[in-house]
Amino acid sequence: MIPAAARGTTTVSARAVARIAQQAATETPNAVGTVRGTATVRGQRAEVSVRLGLPWPADLGRRAGEVQRHVASRTGELTGLSVRVARLRVVRLQRPTGATVVFGTTAPAAEGRVPRRWWSARPTPVVVAALLGAAAAGLLTADMASVHLFGNAPAAWRTALVDRLTGTSPAAGSVTAAATAMIVAGLWLLLLACTPGLRKRYVVAGFGAGRSIALDRAAVASVVRDRVLDTDGVDSVRVRVGRRRVRVRADLAFGDRAAAREQAGAAARAALADCRLNRPLRVGLRLRTTSTWDPTPPAPEPVPAGGAERKESP
């Protein structure tokens, strides 16, 4: 019998784990639209992030939690890895067709400290800075190794650079410009390291730092827009979601303006409450009447006796 140490090992790539996680997310009835996933594999552990849409209206926190649990268990079952779904990003909300979604009011249970926002890994500036530093260090190391190990003459660019630096005064304009550029680049990198970078995503409250769910601004705007459109007399709605405030612009076609304003504001605040964001947003509402606005609402159509209209036979 071949010993266990000589049988070899099976390695599952991060790309394969991401594809399996995407497929697992589509198996749930909660996922709508196109699903995208990324994964990072470290030994026997994998961390998965999923990007998808959810049906609306619904309890977003509960449904997103169900997707996270299914993706983690299903991906772990198929890959044999210990899988943790660290992030789930909701990019769109879609009303179901031909089905009714019951909205629940049960909030997800809190699991530790809730993150204020998602942080970006800043891959582009990190890669650019690392490549520039590695290229400069590699050229210098290769030239020094050529001189000390093989007895070759120093490269012309290095001797020219040393001669120029030796004969240049510290107060020269070129030295000042180079020092200023280095300081600006360093401050820029520090700023990127100290700022989140993902300001267009809002974290859903009730999930810990190790397992978080975020809504895009577009998804929050669609929730508010749908709720305000349900107000009697409102004809069109435009929503703009900022960092701390949601601006709603609505057009009123008929009905009392004061009552419609109160109802639309309450609908917008209720929609934000349903999103369960960890940082509450203020609502700014502007309601204007259309050119054909009628202050009296249309009278309801009379319902014939018997509950249905009957056609007389010829």
PDB file of C-alpha atoms in Angstrom:
ATOM      1  CA  MET A   1       0.000   0.000   0.000  1.00  0.00           C
ATOM      2  CA  ILE A   2       1.316   3.449  -0.918  1.00  0.00           C
ATOM      3  CA  PRO A   3       1.908   5.605   2.164  1.00  0.00           C
ATOM      4  CA  ALA A   4      -0.171   8.786   2.510  1.00  0.00           C
ATOM      5  CA  ALA A   5       2.884  11.028   2.180  1.00  0.00           C
ATOM      6  CA  ALA A   6       3.672   9.570  -1.268  1.00  0.00           C
ATOM      7  CA  ARG A   7       0.192   9.765  -2.744  1.00  0.00           C
ATOM      8  CA  GLY A   8       0.471  13.434  -3.726  1.00  0.00           C
ATOM      9  CA  THR A   9      -1.892  16.282  -3.054  1.00  0.00           C
ATOM     10  CA  THR A  10      -4.857  17.835  -4.825  1.00  0.00           C
ATOM     11  CA  THR A  11      -4.800  21.597  -5.226  1.00  0.00           C
ATOM     12  CA  VAL A  12      -7.935  23.570  -6.078  1.00  0.00           C
ATOM     13  CA  SER A  13      -7.150  26.876  -7.738  1.00  0.00           C
ATOM     14  CA  ALA A  14      -8.742  30.129  -6.631  1.00  0.00           C
ATOM     15  CA  ARG A  15     -10.406  30.482 -10.028  1.00  0.00           C
ATOM     16  CA  ALA A  16     -12.086  27.099  -9.681  1.00  0.00           C
ATOM     17  CA  VAL A  17     -13.270  27.959  -6.172  1.00  0.00           C
ATOM     18  CA  ALA A  18     -14.731  31.227  -7.471  1.00  0.00           C
ATOM     19  CA  ARG A  19     -16.613  29.410 -10.268  1.00  0.00           C
ATOM     20  CA  ILE A  20     -18.005  26.888  -7.796  1.00  0.00           C
ATOM     21  CA  ALA A  21     -19.088  29.701  -5.458  1.00  0.00           C
ATOM     22  CA  GLN A  22     -20.867  31.434  -8.352  1.00  0.00           C
ATOM     23  CA  GLN A  23     -22.721  28.242  -9.198  1.00  0.00           C
ATOM     24  CA  ALA A  24     -23.649  27.719  -5.548  1.00  0.00           C
ATOM     25  CA  ALA A  25     -25.077  31.237  -5.351  1.00  0.00           C
ATOM     26  CA  THR A  26     -27.268  30.650  -8.420  1.00  0.00           C
ATOM     27  CA  GLU A  27     -28.732  27.544  -6.727  1.00  0.00           C
ATOM     28  CA  THR A  28     -30.470  29.727  -4.143  1.00  0.00           C
ATOM     29  CA  PRO A  29     -33.871  31.273  -4.979  1.00  0.00           C
ATOM     30  CA  ASN A  30     -32.632  34.584  -3.568  1.00  0.00           C
ATOM     31  CA  ALA A  31     -30.020  35.304  -6.254  1.00  0.00           C
ATOM     32  CA  VAL A  32     -31.198  37.202  -9.340  1.00  0.00           C
ATOM     33  CA  GLY A  33     -29.294  38.458 -12.341  1.00  0.00           C
ATOM     34  CA  THR A  34     -25.660  37.720 -13.099  1.00  0.00           C
ATOM     35  CA  VAL A  35     -23.530  36.373 -10.244  1.00  0.00           C
ATOM     36  CA  ARG A  36     -19.817  37.118 -10.002  1.00  0.00           C
ATOM     37  CA  GLY A  37     -17.381  35.685  -7.474  1.00  0.00           C
ATOM     38  CA  THR A  38     -13.754  35.950  -6.429  1.00  0.00           C
ATOM     39  CA  ALA A  39     -11.780  33.650  -4.154  1.00  0.00           C
ATOM     40  CA  THR A  40      -8.469  33.483  -2.326  1.00  0.00           C
ATOM     41  CA  VAL A  41      -7.040  30.079  -1.357  1.00  0.00           C
ATOM     42  CA  ARG A  42      -4.498  29.673   1.428  1.00  0.00           C
ATOM     43  CA  GLY A  43      -3.708  26.036   2.089  1.00  0.00           C
ATOM     44  CA  GLN A  44      -6.929  24.288   3.080  1.00  0.00           C
ATOM     45  CA  ARG A  45      -8.828  27.529   3.616  1.00  0.00           C
ATOM     46  CA  ALA A  46     -10.631  29.687   1.090  1.00  0.00           C
ATOM     47  CA  GLU A  47     -12.183  33.116   1.355  1.00  0.00           C
ATOM     48  CA  VAL A  48     -14.943  33.897  -1.127  1.00  0.00           C
ATOM     49  CA  SER A  49     -16.595  37.177  -2.144  1.00  0.00           C
ATOM     50  CA  VAL A  50     -19.834  37.135  -4.140  1.00  0.00           C
ATOM     51  CA  ARG A  51     -21.477  39.880  -6.228  1.00  0.00           C
ATOM     52  CA  LEU A  52     -25.151  39.383  -7.108  1.00  0.00           C
ATOM     53  CA  GLY A  53     -28.676  40.804  -7.075  1.00  0.00           C
ATOM     54  CA  LEU A  54     -31.535  40.114  -4.668  1.00  0.00           C
ATOM     55  CA  PRO A  55     -35.312  40.113  -5.099  1.00  0.00           C
ATOM     56  CA  TRP A  56     -37.229  43.076  -3.740  1.00  0.00           C
ATOM     57  CA  PRO A  57     -39.277  43.666  -1.616  1.00  0.00           C
ATOM     58  CA  ALA A  58     -37.721  41.316   0.917  1.00  0.00           C
ATOM     59  CA  ASP A  59     -35.715  41.265   4.119  1.00  0.00           C
ATOM     60  CA  LEU A  60     -32.327  41.927   2.518  1.00  0.00           C
ATOM     61  CA  GLY A  61     -30.293  40.972   5.566  1.00  0.00           C
ATOM     62  CA  ARG A  62     -32.007  37.625   6.021  1.00  0.00           C
ATOM     63  CA  ARG A  63     -31.892  36.686   2.349  1.00  0.00           C
ATOM     64  CA  ALA A  64     -28.278  37.722   1.966  1.00  0.00           C
ATOM     65  CA  GLY A  65     -27.367  35.684   5.038  1.00  0.00           C
ATOM     66  CA  GLU A  66     -29.049  32.638   3.509  1.00  0.00           C
ATOM     67  CA  VAL A  67     -26.977  33.086   0.349  1.00  0.00           C
ATOM     68  CA  GLN A  68     -23.775  33.369   2.369  1.00  0.00           C
ATOM     69  CA  ARG A  69     -24.473  30.216   4.358  1.00  0.00           C
ATOM     70  CA  HIS A  70     -25.396  28.186   1.267  1.00  0.00           C
ATOM     71  CA  VAL A  71     -22.376  29.360  -0.720  1.00  0.00           C
ATOM     72  CA  ALA A  72     -20.007  28.549   2.142  1.00  0.00           C
ATOM     73  CA  SER A  73     -21.427  25.071   2.811  1.00  0.00           C
ATOM     74  CA  ARG A  74     -21.861  24.099  -0.846  1.00  0.00           C
ATOM     75  CA  THR A  75     -18.428  25.338  -1.940  1.00  0.00           C
ATOM     76  CA  GLY A  76     -16.778  23.600   1.010  1.00  0.00           C
ATOM     77  CA  GLU A  77     -18.626  20.373   0.205  1.00  0.00           C
ATOM     78  CA  LEU A  78     -17.505  20.380  -3.444  1.00  0.00           C
ATOM     79  CA  THR A  79     -13.905  21.507  -2.895  1.00  0.00           C
ATOM     80  CA  GLY A  80     -13.054  19.951   0.449  1.00  0.00           C
ATOM     81  CA  LEU A  81     -11.816  23.324   1.709  1.00  0.00           C
ATOM     82  CA  SER A  82     -12.832  25.327   4.723  1.00  0.00           C
ATOM     83  CA  VAL A  83     -14.746  28.158   3.059  1.00  0.00           C
ATOM     84  CA  ARG A  84     -15.697  31.508   4.559  1.00  0.00           C
ATOM     85  CA  VAL A  85     -17.866  33.948   2.620  1.00  0.00           C
ATOM     86  CA  ALA A  86     -16.379  37.194   3.853  1.00  0.00           C
ATOM     87  CA  ARG A  87     -18.252  39.589   1.598  1.00  0.00           C
ATOM     88  CA  LEU A  88     -21.506  39.616  -0.274  1.00  0.00           C
ATOM     89  CA  ARG A  89     -22.124  42.648  -2.473  1.00  0.00           C
ATOM     90  CA  VAL A  90     -25.673  43.410  -3.619  1.00  0.00           C
ATOM     91  CA  VAL A  91     -25.491  45.355  -6.876  1.00  0.00           C
ATOM     92  CA  ARG A  92     -29.145  45.338  -7.923  1.00  0.00           C
ATOM     93  CA  LEU A  93     -32.650  44.736  -6.587  1.00  0.00           C
ATOM     94  CA  GLN A  94     -35.291  43.191  -8.813  1.00  0.00           C
ATOM     95  CA  ARG A  95     -39.014  42.833  -8.419  1.00  0.00           C
ATOM     96  CA  PRO A  96     -40.075  39.231  -9.119  1.00  0.00           C
ATOM     97  CA  THR A  97     -42.499  38.526 -11.956  1.00  0.00           C
ATOM     98  CA  GLY A  98     -45.298  36.074 -11.414  1.00  0.00           C
ATOM     99  CA  ALA A  99     -44.468  35.551  -7.746  1.00  0.00           C
ATOM    100  CA  THR A 100     -45.061  37.285  -4.454  1.00  0.00           C
ATOM    101  CA  VAL A 101     -42.220  37.899  -2.035  1.00  0.00           C
ATOM    102  CA  VAL A 102     -43.265  38.210   1.606  1.00  0.00           C
ATOM    103  CA  PHE A 103     -41.335  40.864   3.475  1.00  0.00           C
ATOM    104  CA  GLY A 104     -40.070  39.767   6.868  1.00  0.00           C
ATOM    105  CA  THR A 105     -39.199  41.992   9.804  1.00  0.00           C
ATOM    106  CA  THR A 106     -36.732  39.737  11.594  1.00  0.00           C
ATOM    107  CA  ALA A 107     -33.341  41.405  11.762  1.00  0.00           C
ATOM    108  CA  PRO A 108     -30.186  39.278  11.398  1.00  0.00           C
ATOM    109  CA  ALA A 109     -28.450  38.458  14.616  1.00  0.00           C
ATOM    110  CA  ALA A 110     -25.412  40.540  15.478  1.00  0.00           C
ATOM    111  CA  GLU A 111     -22.079  38.769  15.242  1.00  0.00           C
ATOM    112  CA  GLY A 112     -19.381  40.911  16.759  1.00  0.00           C
ATOM    113  CA  ARG A 113     -18.411  44.380  15.679  1.00  0.00           C
ATOM    114  CA  VAL A 114     -20.123  45.721  12.565  1.00  0.00           C
ATOM    115  CA  PRO A 115     -17.692  47.374  10.119  1.00  0.00           C
ATOM    116  CA  ARG A 116     -18.478  50.994   9.226  1.00  0.00           C
ATOM    117  CA  ARG A 117     -17.668  50.447   5.560  1.00  0.00           C
ATOM    118  CA  TRP A 118     -15.768  48.165   3.206  1.00  0.00           C
ATOM    119  CA  TRP A 119     -12.090  48.885   2.626  1.00  0.00           C
ATOM    120  CA  SER A 120     -10.452  48.683  -0.753  1.00  0.00           C
ATOM    121  CA  ALA A 121      -7.282  46.670  -1.225  1.00  0.00           C
ATOM    122  CA  ARG A 122      -5.941  49.451  -3.507  1.00  0.00           C
ATOM    123  CA  PRO A 123      -4.289  46.953  -5.875  1.00  0.00           C
ATOM    124  CA  THR A 124      -3.366  49.385  -8.660  1.00  0.00           C
ATOM    125  CA  PRO A 125      -1.259  51.907  -6.676  1.00  0.00           C
ATOM    126  CA  VAL A 126       0.337  49.116  -4.649  1.00  0.00           C
ATOM    127  CA  VAL A 127       1.321  47.184  -7.774  1.00  0.00           C
ATOM    128  CA  VAL A 128       2.654  50.301  -9.526  1.00  0.00           C
ATOM    129  CA  ALA A 129       4.751  51.374  -6.518  1.00  0.00           C
ATOM    130  CA  ALA A 130       6.060  47.836  -6.018  1.00  0.00           C
ATOM    131  CA  LEU A 131       7.004  47.436  -9.688  1.00  0.00           C
ATOM    132  CA  LEU A 132       8.831  50.766  -9.802  1.00  0.00           C
ATOM    133  CA  GLY A 133      10.766  50.004  -6.635  1.00  0.00           C
ATOM    134  CA  ALA A 134      11.565  46.459  -7.750  1.00  0.00           C
ATOM    135  CA  ALA A 135      12.756  47.653 -11.168  1.00  0.00           C
ATOM    136  CA  ALA A 136      15.101  50.274  -9.698  1.00  0.00           C
ATOM    137  CA  ALA A 137      16.468  47.882  -7.076  1.00  0.00           C
ATOM    138  CA  GLY A 138      16.904  45.119  -9.652  1.00  0.00           C
ATOM    139  CA  LEU A 139      18.898  47.303 -12.041  1.00  0.00           C
ATOM    140  CA  LEU A 140      21.175  48.532  -9.266  1.00  0.00           C
ATOM    141  CA  THR A 141      21.697  45.032  -7.859  1.00  0.00           C
ATOM    142  CA  ALA A 142      22.456  43.550 -11.275  1.00  0.00           C
ATOM    143  CA  ASP A 143      25.034  46.250 -12.043  1.00  0.00           C
ATOM    144  CA  MET A 144      26.759  45.920  -8.665  1.00  0.00           C
ATOM    145  CA  ALA A 145      26.871  42.123  -8.996  1.00  0.00           C
ATOM    146  CA  SER A 146      28.391  42.477 -12.469  1.00  0.00           C
ATOM    147  CA  VAL A 147      31.110  44.766 -11.111  1.00  0.00           C
ATOM    148  CA  HIS A 148      32.034  42.860  -7.928  1.00  0.00           C
ATOM    149  CA  LEU A 149      31.555  39.274  -9.111  1.00  0.00           C
ATOM    150  CA  PHE A 150      32.733  39.417 -12.701  1.00  0.00           C
ATOM    151  CA  GLY A 151      35.020  42.467 -12.677  1.00  0.00           C
ATOM    152  CA  ASN A 152      33.092  44.362 -15.328  1.00  0.00           C
ATOM    153  CA  ALA A 153      33.084  48.126 -15.561  1.00  0.00           C
ATOM    154  CA  PRO A 154      30.133  49.956 -13.957  1.00  0.00           C
ATOM    155  CA  ALA A 155      27.247  50.742 -16.250  1.00  0.00           C
ATOM    156  CA  ALA A 156      27.336  54.113 -17.951  1.00  0.00           C
ATOM    157  CA  TRP A 157      23.971  55.166 -16.483  1.00  0.00           C
ATOM    158  CA  ARG A 158      25.183  54.529 -12.921  1.00  0.00           C
ATOM    159  CA  THR A 159      28.455  56.396 -13.296  1.00  0.00           C
ATOM    160  CA  ALA A 160      26.681  59.293 -15.028  1.00  0.00           C
ATOM    161  CA  LEU A 161      24.113  59.418 -12.220  1.00  0.00           C
ATOM    162  CA  VAL A 162      26.791  59.383  -9.511  1.00  0.00           C
ATOM    163  CA  ASP A 163      28.799  62.131 -11.261  1.00  0.00           C
ATOM    164  CA  ARG A 164      25.704  64.261 -11.679  1.00  0.00           C
ATOM    165  CA  LEU A 165      24.679  63.867  -8.042  1.00  0.00           C
ATOM    166  CA  THR A 166      28.214  64.647  -6.886  1.00  0.00           C
ATOM    167  CA  GLY A 167      28.355  67.881  -8.835  1.00  0.00           C
ATOM    168  CA  THR A 168      24.808  69.015  -8.042  1.00  0.00           C
ATOM    169  CA  SER A 169      24.104  71.340  -5.141  1.00  0.00           C
ATOM    170  CA  PRO A 170      21.415  70.265  -2.637  1.00  0.00           C
ATOM    171  CA  ALA A 171      19.636  73.554  -3.351  1.00  0.00           C
ATOM    172  CA  ALA A 172      19.421  72.898  -7.109  1.00  0.00           C
ATOM    173  CA  GLY A 173      16.026  72.945  -8.752  1.00  0.00           C
ATOM    174  CA  SER A 174      16.212  69.364  -9.971  1.00  0.00           C
ATOM    175  CA  VAL A 175      16.961  68.039  -6.461  1.00  0.00           C
ATOM    176  CA  THR A 176      14.155  70.105  -4.981  1.00  0.00           C
ATOM    177  CA  ALA A 177      11.709  68.877  -7.639  1.00  0.00           C
ATOM    178  CA  ALA A 178      12.698  65.234  -7.110  1.00  0.00           C
ATOM    179  CA  ALA A 179      12.365  65.565  -3.323  1.00  0.00           C
ATOM    180  CA  THR A 180       8.968  67.232  -3.688  1.00  0.00           C
ATOM    181  CA  ALA A 181       7.752  64.478  -6.025  1.00  0.00           C
ATOM    182  CA  MET A 182       8.852  61.797  -3.557  1.00  0.00           C
ATOM    183  CA  ILE A 183       7.090  63.549  -0.671  1.00  0.00           C
ATOM    184  CA  VAL A 184       3.890  63.936  -2.672  1.00  0.00           C
ATOM    185  CA  ALA A 185       3.979  60.285  -3.704  1.00  0.00           C
ATOM    186  CA  GLY A 186       4.524  59.199  -0.104  1.00  0.00           C
ATOM    187  CA  LEU A 187       1.669  61.358   1.173  1.00  0.00           C
ATOM    188  CA  TRP A 188      -0.551  59.994  -1.589  1.00  0.00           C
ATOM    189  CA  LEU A 189       0.188  56.399  -0.582  1.00  0.00           C
ATOM    190  CA  LEU A 190      -0.458  57.234   3.083  1.00  0.00           C
ATOM    191  CA  LEU A 191      -3.777  58.821   2.139  1.00  0.00           C
ATOM    192  CA  LEU A 192      -4.805  55.739   0.174  1.00  0.00           C
ATOM    193  CA  ALA A 193      -3.844  53.509   3.100  1.00  0.00           C
ATOM    194  CA  CYS A 194      -5.920  55.562   5.579  1.00  0.00           C
ATOM    195  CA  THR A 195      -9.107  55.940   3.504  1.00  0.00           C
ATOM    196  CA  PRO A 196     -11.655  53.225   2.645  1.00  0.00           C
ATOM    197  CA  GLY A 197     -12.002  53.893  -1.062  1.00  0.00           C
ATOM    198  CA  LEU A 198     -15.347  52.051  -1.394  1.00  0.00           C
ATOM    199  CA  ARG A 199     -17.674  54.922  -0.599  1.00  0.00           C
ATOM    200  CA  LYS A 200     -20.439  53.734  -2.918  1.00  0.00           C
ATOM    201  CA  ARG A 201     -21.204  50.698  -0.778  1.00  0.00           C
ATOM    202  CA  TYR A 202     -23.185  50.702   2.452  1.00  0.00           C
ATOM    203  CA  VAL A 203     -22.768  47.922   5.000  1.00  0.00           C
ATOM    204  CA  VAL A 204     -25.907  46.129   6.215  1.00  0.00           C
ATOM    205  CA  ALA A 205     -26.120  46.105  10.015  1.00  0.00           C
ATOM    206  CA  GLY A 206     -26.322  42.896  12.007  1.00  0.00           C
ATOM    207  CA  PHE A 207     -23.301  41.028  10.615  1.00  0.00           C
ATOM    208  CA  GLY A 208     -19.864  40.889  12.167  1.00  0.00           C
ATOM    209  CA  ALA A 209     -16.564  42.029  10.727  1.00  0.00           C
ATOM    210  CA  GLY A 210     -15.779  38.540   9.419  1.00  0.00           C
ATOM    211  CA  ARG A 211     -19.012  38.211   7.434  1.00  0.00           C
ATOM    212  CA  SER A 212     -20.404  41.437   6.009  1.00  0.00           C
ATOM    213  CA  ILE A 213     -22.994  42.399   3.408  1.00  0.00           C
ATOM    214  CA  ALA A 214     -23.024  45.636   1.452  1.00  0.00           C
ATOM    215  CA  LEU A 215     -25.538  47.421  -0.769  1.00  0.00           C
ATOM    216  CA  ASP A 216     -24.487  49.571  -3.678  1.00  0.00           C
ATOM    217  CA  ARG A 217     -25.819  53.105  -3.898  1.00  0.00           C
ATOM    218  CA  ALA A 218     -27.745  52.107  -7.023  1.00  0.00           C
ATOM    219  CA  ALA A 219     -29.525  49.345  -5.095  1.00  0.00           C
ATOM    220  CA  VAL A 220     -30.449  51.723  -2.264  1.00  0.00           C
ATOM    221  CA  ALA A 221     -31.701  54.262  -4.801  1.00  0.00           C
ATOM    222  CA  SER A 222     -33.901  51.662  -6.512  1.00  0.00           C
ATOM    223  CA  VAL A 223     -35.473  50.672  -3.164  1.00  0.00           C
ATOM    224  CA  VAL A 224     -36.295  54.282  -2.302  1.00  0.00           C
ATOM    225  CA  ARG A 225     -37.575  54.997  -5.814  1.00  0.00           C
ATOM    226  CA  ASP A 226     -39.963  52.032  -5.799  1.00  0.00           C
ATOM    227  CA  ARG A 227     -41.376  52.958  -2.407  1.00  0.00           C
ATOM    228  CA  VAL A 228     -41.933  56.610  -3.261  1.00  0.00           C
ATOM    229  CA  LEU A 229     -43.575  55.680  -6.578  1.00  0.00           C
ATOM    230  CA  ASP A 230     -46.243  53.809  -4.580  1.00  0.00           C
ATOM    231  CA  THR A 231     -47.430  57.151  -3.156  1.00  0.00           C
ATOM    232  CA  ASP A 232     -50.813  58.228  -4.525  1.00  0.00           C
ATOM    233  CA  GLY A 233     -50.458  60.891  -7.177  1.00  0.00           C
ATOM    234  CA  VAL A 234     -46.689  60.619  -7.676  1.00  0.00           C
ATOM    235  CA  ASP A 235     -45.899  60.359 -11.360  1.00  0.00           C
ATOM    236  CA  SER A 236     -42.068  60.131 -11.516  1.00  0.00           C
ATOM    237  CA  VAL A 237     -39.227  59.927  -9.002  1.00  0.00           C
ATOM    238  CA  ARG A 238     -35.510  60.628  -9.224  1.00  0.00           C
ATOM    239  CA  VAL A 239     -33.239  59.534  -6.382  1.00  0.00           C
ATOM    240  CA  ARG A 240     -29.636  60.476  -5.699  1.00  0.00           C
ATOM    241  CA  VAL A 241     -27.830  58.688  -2.875  1.00  0.00           C
ATOM    242  CA  GLY A 242     -24.850  60.403  -1.271  1.00  0.00           C
ATOM    243  CA  ARG A 243     -22.562  59.545   1.593  1.00  0.00           C
ATOM    244  CA  ARG A 244     -24.873  60.853   4.327  1.00  0.00           C
ATOM    245  CA  ARG A 245     -28.032  61.939   2.563  1.00  0.00           C
ATOM    246  CA  VAL A 246     -30.604  60.686   0.074  1.00  0.00           C
ATOM    247  CA  ARG A 247     -32.092  63.333  -2.206  1.00  0.00           C
ATOM    248  CA  VAL A 248     -35.500  62.525  -3.652  1.00  0.00           C
ATOM    249  CA  ARG A 249     -37.111  64.538  -6.451  1.00  0.00           C
ATOM    250  CA  ALA A 250     -40.729  63.603  -7.145  1.00  0.00           C
ATOM    251  CA  ASP A 251     -43.403  64.935  -9.526  1.00  0.00           C
ATOM    252  CA  LEU A 252     -46.992  65.046  -8.318  1.00  0.00           C
ATOM    253  CA  ALA A 253     -49.725  64.564 -10.950  1.00  0.00           C
ATOM    254  CA  PHE A 254     -52.808  64.810  -8.715  1.00  0.00           C
ATOM    255  CA  GLY A 255     -53.878  64.952  -5.085  1.00  0.00           C
ATOM    256  CA  ASP A 256     -53.145  67.105  -2.066  1.00  0.00           C
ATOM    257  CA  ARG A 257     -49.556  68.333  -2.088  1.00  0.00           C
ATOM    258  CA  ALA A 258     -49.018  68.405   1.683  1.00  0.00           C
ATOM    259  CA  ALA A 259     -50.415  64.915   2.184  1.00  0.00           C
ATOM    260  CA  ALA A 260     -48.401  63.534  -0.732  1.00  0.00           C
ATOM    261  CA  ARG A 261     -45.236  65.114   0.622  1.00  0.00           C
ATOM    262  CA  GLU A 262     -45.780  63.532   4.015  1.00  0.00           C
ATOM    263  CA  GLN A 263     -46.516  60.118   2.503  1.00  0.00           C
ATOM    264  CA  ALA A 264     -43.524  60.238   0.141  1.00  0.00           C
ATOM    265  CA  GLY A 265     -41.159  61.236   2.950  1.00  0.00           C
ATOM    266  CA  ALA A 266     -42.453  58.444   5.168  1.00  0.00           C
ATOM    267  CA  ALA A 267     -42.078  55.960   2.296  1.00  0.00           C
ATOM    268  CA  ALA A 268     -38.469  57.017   1.662  1.00  0.00           C
ATOM    269  CA  ARG A 269     -37.571  56.697   5.356  1.00  0.00           C
ATOM    270  CA  ALA A 270     -39.291  53.312   5.565  1.00  0.00           C
ATOM    271  CA  ALA A 271     -37.343  52.089   2.532  1.00  0.00           C
ATOM    272  CA  LEU A 272     -34.046  53.106   4.148  1.00  0.00           C
ATOM    273  CA  ALA A 273     -35.088  51.375   7.368  1.00  0.00           C
ATOM    274  CA  ASP A 274     -35.789  48.193   5.404  1.00  0.00           C
ATOM    275  CA  CYS A 275     -32.262  48.299   3.973  1.00  0.00           C
ATOM    276  CA  ARG A 276     -30.930  48.068   7.565  1.00  0.00           C
ATOM    277  CA  LEU A 277     -27.841  50.155   6.869  1.00  0.00           C
ATOM    278  CA  ASN A 278     -25.381  50.474   9.733  1.00  0.00           C
ATOM    279  CA  ARG A 279     -25.127  54.230   9.114  1.00  0.00           C
ATOM    280  CA  PRO A 280     -28.526  55.936   8.832  1.00  0.00           C
ATOM    281  CA  LEU A 281     -28.999  58.333   5.937  1.00  0.00           C
ATOM    282  CA  ARG A 282     -31.016  61.541   6.031  1.00  0.00           C
ATOM    283  CA  VAL A 283     -33.781  62.078   3.510  1.00  0.00           C
ATOM    284  CA  GLY A 284     -34.157  65.289   1.543  1.00  0.00           C
ATOM    285  CA  LEU A 285     -37.442  65.424  -0.383  1.00  0.00           C
ATOM    286  CA  ARG A 286     -38.441  67.897  -3.076  1.00  0.00           C
ATOM    287  CA  LEU A 287     -41.973  67.526  -4.374  1.00  0.00           C
ATOM    288  CA  ARG A 288     -43.174  69.585  -7.315  1.00  0.00           C
ATOM    289  CA  THR A 289     -46.397  69.528  -9.266  1.00  0.00           C
ATOM    290  CA  THR A 290     -46.604  68.753 -12.962  1.00  0.00           C
ATOM    291  CA  SER A 291     -48.127  71.086 -15.537  1.00  0.00           C
ATOM    292  CA  THR A 292     -51.302  68.967 -15.539  1.00  0.00           C
ATOM    293  CA  TRP A 293     -51.563  68.695 -11.754  1.00  0.00           C
ATOM    294  CA  ASP A 294     -55.088  68.314 -10.392  1.00  0.00           C
ATOM    295  CA  PRO A 295     -55.456  69.043  -6.642  1.00  0.00           C
ATOM    296  CA  THR A 296     -58.447  66.697  -6.370  1.00  0.00           C
ATOM    297  CA  PRO A 297     -57.699  62.974  -6.649  1.00  0.00           C
ATOM    298  CA  PRO A 298     -59.665  61.032  -9.273  1.00  0.00           C
ATOM    299  CA  ALA A 299     -62.836  59.428  -8.019  1.00  0.00           C
ATOM    300  CA  PRO A 300     -62.721  55.635  -7.728  1.00  0.00           C
ATOM    301  CA  GLU A 301     -64.591  53.724 -10.382  1.00  0.00           C
ATOM    302  CA  PRO A 302     -67.917  52.328  -9.171  1.00  0.00           C
ATOM    303  CA  VAL A 303     -68.021  48.591  -8.647  1.00  0.00           C
ATOM    304  CA  PRO A 304     -71.172  46.976 -10.073  1.00  0.00           C
ATOM    305  CA  ALA A 305     -73.362  44.789  -7.889  1.00  0.00           C
ATOM    306  CA  GLY A 306     -72.151  41.242  -7.674  1.00  0.00           C
ATOM    307  CA  GLY A 307     -68.487  42.259  -7.762  1.00  0.00           C
ATOM    308  CA  ALA A 308     -68.074  41.767 -11.514  1.00  0.00           C
ATOM    309  CA  GLU A 309     -69.411  43.282 -14.683  1.00  0.00           C
ATOM    310  CA  ARG A 310     -71.845  41.102 -16.573  1.00  0.00           C
ATOM    311  CA  LYS A 311     -72.381  41.330 -20.297  1.00  0.00           C
ATOM    312  CA  GLU A 312     -75.869  40.948 -21.608  1.00  0.00           C
ATOM    313  CA  SER A 313     -76.343  38.320 -24.260  1.00  0.00           C
ATOM    314  CA  PRO A 314     -77.582  39.646 -27.578  1.00  0.00           C
TER     315      PRO A 314
END
